[in-house]
Structures are given as structure tokens and as C-alpha cells.
PDB file of C-alpha atoms in Angstrom:
ATOM      1  CA  MET A  11      60.368 -29.402-116.159  1.00  0.00           C
ATOM      2  CA  PRO A  12      60.136 -27.307-112.963  1.00  0.00           C
ATOM      3  CA  LYS A  13      61.719 -28.577-109.773  1.00  0.00           C
ATOM      4  CA  ALA A  14      59.527 -30.340-107.248  1.00  0.00           C
ATOM      5  CA  SER A  15      58.941 -28.124-104.243  1.00  0.00           C
ATOM      6  CA  ALA A  16      58.365 -28.733-100.566  1.00  0.00           C
ATOM      7  CA  LEU A  17      57.499 -26.463 -97.678  1.00  0.00           C
ATOM      8  CA  ILE A  18      58.733 -27.874 -94.383  1.00  0.00           C
ATOM      9  CA  VAL A  19      56.889 -26.207 -91.519  1.00  0.00           C
ATOM     10  CA  GLY A  20      58.930 -26.630 -88.364  1.00  0.00           C
ATOM     11  CA  CYS A  21      62.243 -27.061 -90.105  1.00  0.00           C
ATOM     12  CA  GLY A  22      64.196 -28.119 -87.010  1.00  0.00           C
ATOM     13  CA  ASP A  23      66.253 -31.285 -86.595  1.00  0.00           C
ATOM     14  CA  VAL A  24      63.925 -33.688 -88.448  1.00  0.00           C
ATOM     15  CA  GLY A  25      62.840 -31.112 -91.027  1.00  0.00           C
ATOM     16  CA  SER A  26      66.405 -29.979 -91.729  1.00  0.00           C
ATOM     17  CA  ARG A  27      67.531 -33.558 -92.328  1.00  0.00           C
ATOM     18  CA  LEU A  28      64.685 -34.000 -94.799  1.00  0.00           C
ATOM     19  CA  ALA A  29      65.499 -30.649 -96.435  1.00  0.00           C
ATOM     20  CA  THR A  30      69.122 -31.679 -96.959  1.00  0.00           C
ATOM     21  CA  GLN A  31      68.039 -34.910 -98.663  1.00  0.00           C
ATOM     22  CA  LEU A  32      65.535 -33.110-100.887  1.00  0.00           C
ATOM     23  CA  LEU A  33      68.099 -30.470-101.891  1.00  0.00           C
ATOM     24  CA  ALA A  34      70.538 -33.242-102.850  1.00  0.00           C
ATOM     25  CA  ASN A  35      67.839 -34.474-105.251  1.00  0.00           C
ATOM     26  CA  ASP A  36      67.391 -31.021-106.827  1.00  0.00           C
ATOM     27  CA  TRP A  37      64.188 -29.990-105.039  1.00  0.00           C
ATOM     28  CA  GLN A  38      63.208 -26.431-104.200  1.00  0.00           C
ATOM     29  CA  VAL A  39      62.833 -26.413-100.426  1.00  0.00           C
ATOM     30  CA  TYR A  40      61.240 -23.782 -98.197  1.00  0.00           C
ATOM     31  CA  GLY A  41      61.774 -24.009 -94.451  1.00  0.00           C
ATOM     32  CA  LEU A  42      59.446 -22.256 -92.030  1.00  0.00           C
ATOM     33  CA  ARG A  43      60.665 -21.615 -88.512  1.00  0.00           C
ATOM     34  CA  ARG A  44      60.949 -18.688 -86.118  1.00  0.00           C
ATOM     35  CA  SER A  45      64.688 -18.331 -86.609  1.00  0.00           C
ATOM     36  CA  ILE A  46      65.773 -19.017 -90.197  1.00  0.00           C
ATOM     37  CA  GLU A  47      69.489 -18.440 -89.556  1.00  0.00           C
ATOM     38  CA  ARG A  48      69.926 -22.112 -88.639  1.00  0.00           C
ATOM     39  CA  LEU A  49      68.376 -23.545 -91.797  1.00  0.00           C
ATOM     40  CA  PRO A  50      70.608 -25.733 -93.962  1.00  0.00           C
ATOM     41  CA  GLU A  51      72.316 -23.989 -96.871  1.00  0.00           C
ATOM     42  CA  GLY A  52      70.053 -23.920 -99.902  1.00  0.00           C
ATOM     43  CA  VAL A  53      66.770 -23.878 -97.980  1.00  0.00           C
ATOM     44  CA  ILE A  54      64.655 -20.805 -98.722  1.00  0.00           C
ATOM     45  CA  GLY A  55      63.860 -19.374 -95.305  1.00  0.00           C
ATOM     46  CA  VAL A  56      60.361 -18.419 -94.238  1.00  0.00           C
ATOM     47  CA  ALA A  57      60.463 -16.671 -90.863  1.00  0.00           C
ATOM     48  CA  GLY A  58      57.132 -17.300 -89.215  1.00  0.00           C
ATOM     49  CA  ASP A  59      55.215 -17.694 -86.009  1.00  0.00           C
ATOM     50  CA  LEU A  60      52.747 -20.574 -86.040  1.00  0.00           C
ATOM     51  CA  PHE A  61      51.034 -19.094 -82.987  1.00  0.00           C
ATOM     52  CA  SER A  62      49.907 -16.054 -84.980  1.00  0.00           C
ATOM     53  CA  GLU A  63      47.065 -15.995 -87.485  1.00  0.00           C
ATOM     54  CA  ALA A  64      49.049 -13.507 -89.581  1.00  0.00           C
ATOM     55  CA  CYS A  65      50.649 -15.109 -92.610  1.00  0.00           C
ATOM     56  CA  PRO A  66      54.452 -14.806 -92.629  1.00  0.00           C
ATOM     57  CA  ALA A  67      55.678 -11.990 -94.886  1.00  0.00           C
ATOM     58  CA  GLN A  68      58.130 -14.387 -96.591  1.00  0.00           C
ATOM     59  CA  TRP A  69      55.440 -16.969 -97.444  1.00  0.00           C
ATOM     60  CA  PRO A  70      56.229 -18.590-100.818  1.00  0.00           C
ATOM     61  CA  THR A  71      54.114 -17.248-103.654  1.00  0.00           C
ATOM     62  CA  GLY A  72      54.675 -20.067-106.138  1.00  0.00           C
ATOM     63  CA  HIS A  73      53.364 -23.580-106.300  1.00  0.00           C
ATOM     64  CA  ILE A  74      54.041 -25.899-103.349  1.00  0.00           C
ATOM     65  CA  ASP A  75      54.007 -29.579-104.283  1.00  0.00           C
ATOM     66  CA  TYR A  76      54.379 -31.008-100.786  1.00  0.00           C
ATOM     67  CA  LEU A  77      53.745 -29.680 -97.290  1.00  0.00           C
ATOM     68  CA  VAL A  78      55.585 -31.356 -94.421  1.00  0.00           C
ATOM     69  CA  TYR A  79      54.327 -30.340 -90.975  1.00  0.00           C
ATOM     70  CA  SER A  80      57.075 -31.237 -88.522  1.00  0.00           C
ATOM     71  CA  THR A  81      56.808 -28.822 -85.625  1.00  0.00           C
ATOM     72  CA  ALA A  82      57.776 -29.151 -81.989  1.00  0.00           C
ATOM     73  CA  ALA A  83      55.936 -27.667 -79.043  1.00  0.00           C
ATOM     74  CA  THR A  84      57.670 -24.674 -77.504  1.00  0.00           C
ATOM     75  CA  ASP A  85      55.962 -25.292 -74.171  1.00  0.00           C
ATOM     76  CA  HIS A  86      55.542 -28.907 -73.156  1.00  0.00           C
ATOM     77  CA  ASP A  87      52.160 -28.496 -71.524  1.00  0.00           C
ATOM     78  CA  GLU A  88      48.617 -28.918 -72.819  1.00  0.00           C
ATOM     79  CA  ALA A  89      48.336 -25.333 -74.108  1.00  0.00           C
ATOM     80  CA  GLY A  90      51.744 -25.576 -75.778  1.00  0.00           C
ATOM     81  CA  TYR A  91      50.825 -28.762 -77.595  1.00  0.00           C
ATOM     82  CA  GLN A  92      47.464 -27.351 -78.684  1.00  0.00           C
ATOM     83  CA  ALA A  93      49.148 -24.215 -80.040  1.00  0.00           C
ATOM     84  CA  ALA A  94      51.949 -26.006 -81.901  1.00  0.00           C
ATOM     85  CA  TYR A  95      50.161 -28.988 -83.366  1.00  0.00           C
ATOM     86  CA  VAL A  96      46.487 -28.090 -83.788  1.00  0.00           C
ATOM     87  CA  GLU A  97      46.353 -24.302 -84.045  1.00  0.00           C
ATOM     88  CA  GLY A  98      49.658 -24.023 -85.915  1.00  0.00           C
ATOM     89  CA  LEU A  99      48.484 -26.544 -88.491  1.00  0.00           C
ATOM     90  CA  LYS A 100      45.176 -24.698 -88.877  1.00  0.00           C
ATOM     91  CA  HIS A 101      47.086 -21.439 -89.415  1.00  0.00           C
ATOM     92  CA  THR A 102      49.323 -23.102 -92.024  1.00  0.00           C
ATOM     93  CA  LEU A 103      46.306 -24.497 -93.887  1.00  0.00           C
ATOM     94  CA  SER A 104      44.724 -21.038 -93.821  1.00  0.00           C
ATOM     95  CA  TRP A 105      47.878 -19.469 -95.284  1.00  0.00           C
ATOM     96  CA  LEU A 106      47.891 -22.020 -98.103  1.00  0.00           C
ATOM     97  CA  LYS A 107      44.281 -21.197 -98.851  1.00  0.00           C
ATOM     98  CA  GLN A 108      44.975 -17.438 -98.785  1.00  0.00           C
ATOM     99  CA  HIS A 109      47.588 -17.996-101.504  1.00  0.00           C
ATOM    100  CA  GLY A 110      45.510 -20.412-103.577  1.00  0.00           C
ATOM    101  CA  GLN A 111      48.036 -23.204-102.977  1.00  0.00           C
ATOM    102  CA  GLN A 112      46.949 -26.840-103.049  1.00  0.00           C
ATOM    103  CA  PRO A 113      49.856 -29.218-102.378  1.00  0.00           C
ATOM    104  CA  LYS A 114      49.714 -32.730-103.810  1.00  0.00           C
ATOM    105  CA  ARG A 115      50.195 -34.126-100.305  1.00  0.00           C
ATOM    106  CA  LEU A 116      50.449 -33.100 -96.699  1.00  0.00           C
ATOM    107  CA  LEU A 117      52.784 -35.155 -94.545  1.00  0.00           C
ATOM    108  CA  PHE A 118      52.045 -34.706 -90.838  1.00  0.00           C
ATOM    109  CA  VAL A 119      54.839 -35.787 -88.502  1.00  0.00           C
ATOM    110  CA  SER A 120      53.143 -37.162 -85.399  1.00  0.00           C
ATOM    111  CA  SER A 121      54.379 -39.211 -82.481  1.00  0.00           C
ATOM    112  CA  SER A 122      54.149 -42.741 -81.179  1.00  0.00           C
ATOM    113  CA  GLY A 123      52.782 -41.024 -78.045  1.00  0.00           C
ATOM    114  CA  VAL A 124      49.316 -41.491 -79.573  1.00  0.00           C
ATOM    115  CA  TYR A 125      49.448 -45.145 -78.506  1.00  0.00           C
ATOM    116  CA  VAL A 126      48.380 -46.251 -75.064  1.00  0.00           C
ATOM    117  CA  GLN A 127      50.830 -49.191 -75.022  1.00  0.00           C
ATOM    118  CA  LYS A 128      53.641 -48.431 -72.583  1.00  0.00           C
ATOM    119  CA  ASP A 129      54.816 -51.803 -71.271  1.00  0.00           C
ATOM    120  CA  GLY A 130      56.789 -53.160 -74.208  1.00  0.00           C
ATOM    121  CA  GLU A 131      53.788 -54.322 -76.257  1.00  0.00           C
ATOM    122  CA  TRP A 132      54.220 -54.632 -79.995  1.00  0.00           C
ATOM    123  CA  VAL A 133      52.880 -51.591 -81.886  1.00  0.00           C
ATOM    124  CA  ASP A 134      52.236 -51.467 -85.633  1.00  0.00           C
ATOM    125  CA  GLU A 135      49.903 -49.744 -88.106  1.00  0.00           C
ATOM    126  CA  SER A 136      46.906 -51.717 -86.845  1.00  0.00           C
ATOM    127  CA  SER A 137      47.435 -50.897 -83.158  1.00  0.00           C
ATOM    128  CA  PRO A 138      44.674 -48.727 -81.737  1.00  0.00           C
ATOM    129  CA  ALA A 139      45.684 -45.137 -81.058  1.00  0.00           C
ATOM    130  CA  GLN A 140      43.946 -44.450 -77.757  1.00  0.00           C
ATOM    131  CA  ALA A 141      46.251 -42.052 -75.973  1.00  0.00           C
ATOM    132  CA  THR A 142      45.388 -41.132 -72.413  1.00  0.00           C
ATOM    133  CA  SER A 143      47.985 -38.366 -71.987  1.00  0.00           C
ATOM    134  CA  TYR A 144      47.153 -34.813 -73.070  1.00  0.00           C
ATOM    135  CA  SER A 145      50.072 -34.862 -75.517  1.00  0.00           C
ATOM    136  CA  GLY A 146      48.863 -38.020 -77.255  1.00  0.00           C
ATOM    137  CA  ARG A 147      45.245 -36.836 -77.363  1.00  0.00           C
ATOM    138  CA  ILE A 148      46.281 -33.505 -78.889  1.00  0.00           C
ATOM    139  CA  MET A 149      48.477 -35.234 -81.470  1.00  0.00           C
ATOM    140  CA  LEU A 150      45.482 -37.385 -82.460  1.00  0.00           C
ATOM    141  CA  GLU A 151      43.390 -34.226 -82.811  1.00  0.00           C
ATOM    142  CA  ALA A 152      46.079 -32.637 -85.003  1.00  0.00           C
ATOM    143  CA  GLU A 153      46.271 -35.797 -87.129  1.00  0.00           C
ATOM    144  CA  GLN A 154      42.539 -35.444 -87.782  1.00  0.00           C
ATOM    145  CA  VAL A 155      42.983 -31.789 -88.791  1.00  0.00           C
ATOM    146  CA  ALA A 156      45.574 -32.963 -91.334  1.00  0.00           C
ATOM    147  CA  LEU A 157      43.493 -35.879 -92.599  1.00  0.00           C
ATOM    148  CA  ARG A 158      40.389 -33.686 -92.987  1.00  0.00           C
ATOM    149  CA  SER A 159      42.259 -30.736 -94.540  1.00  0.00           C
ATOM    150  CA  GLY A 160      41.085 -31.331 -98.089  1.00  0.00           C
ATOM    151  CA  ILE A 161      44.676 -32.100 -99.070  1.00  0.00           C
ATOM    152  CA  PRO A 162      45.609 -35.770 -99.523  1.00  0.00           C
ATOM    153  CA  ALA A 163      47.426 -36.446 -96.257  1.00  0.00           C
ATOM    154  CA  SER A 164      49.640 -39.032 -94.624  1.00  0.00           C
ATOM    155  CA  VAL A 165      50.567 -39.283 -90.959  1.00  0.00           C
ATOM    156  CA  VAL A 166      53.866 -40.692 -89.779  1.00  0.00           C
ATOM    157  CA  ARG A 167      54.214 -41.501 -86.091  1.00  0.00           C
ATOM    158  CA  LEU A 168      57.892 -41.267 -85.275  1.00  0.00           C
ATOM    159  CA  THR A 169      59.655 -42.314 -82.101  1.00  0.00           C
ATOM    160  CA  GLY A 170      62.601 -40.576 -80.469  1.00  0.00           C
ATOM    161  CA  ILE A 171      62.111 -37.281 -82.329  1.00  0.00           C
ATOM    162  CA  TYR A 172      63.073 -35.037 -79.425  1.00  0.00           C
ATOM    163  CA  GLY A 173      66.685 -34.491 -80.371  1.00  0.00           C
ATOM    164  CA  PRO A 174      69.332 -35.686 -82.804  1.00  0.00           C
TER     165      PRO A 174
END
């Protein structure tokens, strides 16, 4: 039976930790990031620029079972968020389509910044996501791109993802 495979787009701190766990369970793991030298050992590097429509030259040609989109904005302003989360995801989905790849699931790593609660209120899966900040609004837009991608998708809204 072939190994399960995952492509982690934005294989930084969170993505590399996931990659290490998947490798320990005998998965084939691809990691897309600008600089592949810092990928964990065993990850198949895909050097790529999410801001470009051009598909990375090292794009995997085989089947991809799971796509994990776990990027971080290079520039922490409205344009930077739009480029990293919305446009980058659209580029990634286009590259999949160009290669005839249809993952079983897309996992989009979002942020708790989509919630408007900021004063210690309890937040859970039923809390309304009504962000007022540009970053939260753009993350909600990117979540919708993922959920409407034609690939079964899940969104996880993590907290404290801006560093180890």
C-alpha cells in the first residue's frame, strides 16, 4: 500500500512540527516554502513563491492525499495578509488543478483573530466570527476560499501561532 502523502504549504514552525509527526508515522511529506534549507530532515522540499501565479518548478507530480495550508504573512498589513492568505491559497489551488491533483482534504490553518471577542469572553465553535480588524476579515475571506474550493475542507483557528 502506498504511503499517505501531505503537502504542507507554508512549512514554517507549525508546518514543520506537523511534518515531523507525519514522517514519524511513515508519511510522504512535501513542504512548500521560499527557503527549503530549513525544512526538517525527510521533508521533500518545494521551493515556491505564493505571491506568484507561476507554479513552483519542484511541484510534486504524484498524488497528494492531504493539503495543509499553514502560511504566515510576510508583511503584516492589509496587502500582506491578502497576498499570503487569499491570493496564495488561490494560487495553490490553481497549481493543484494544473496537475490534476484532488486531495482528500484541505486543512486551512486560520487564526482566532476572526473573532470579535477581545475582553476575556468564552470562545468556542459556536461563537460568531465577526472580525472587525483587517487581519480577521481577510482570514475569514481565505477560510471561505478554502471551504468553497471543491476539496473537502476543514478550518482550524489556532491561537498563539506567531512563534514557537
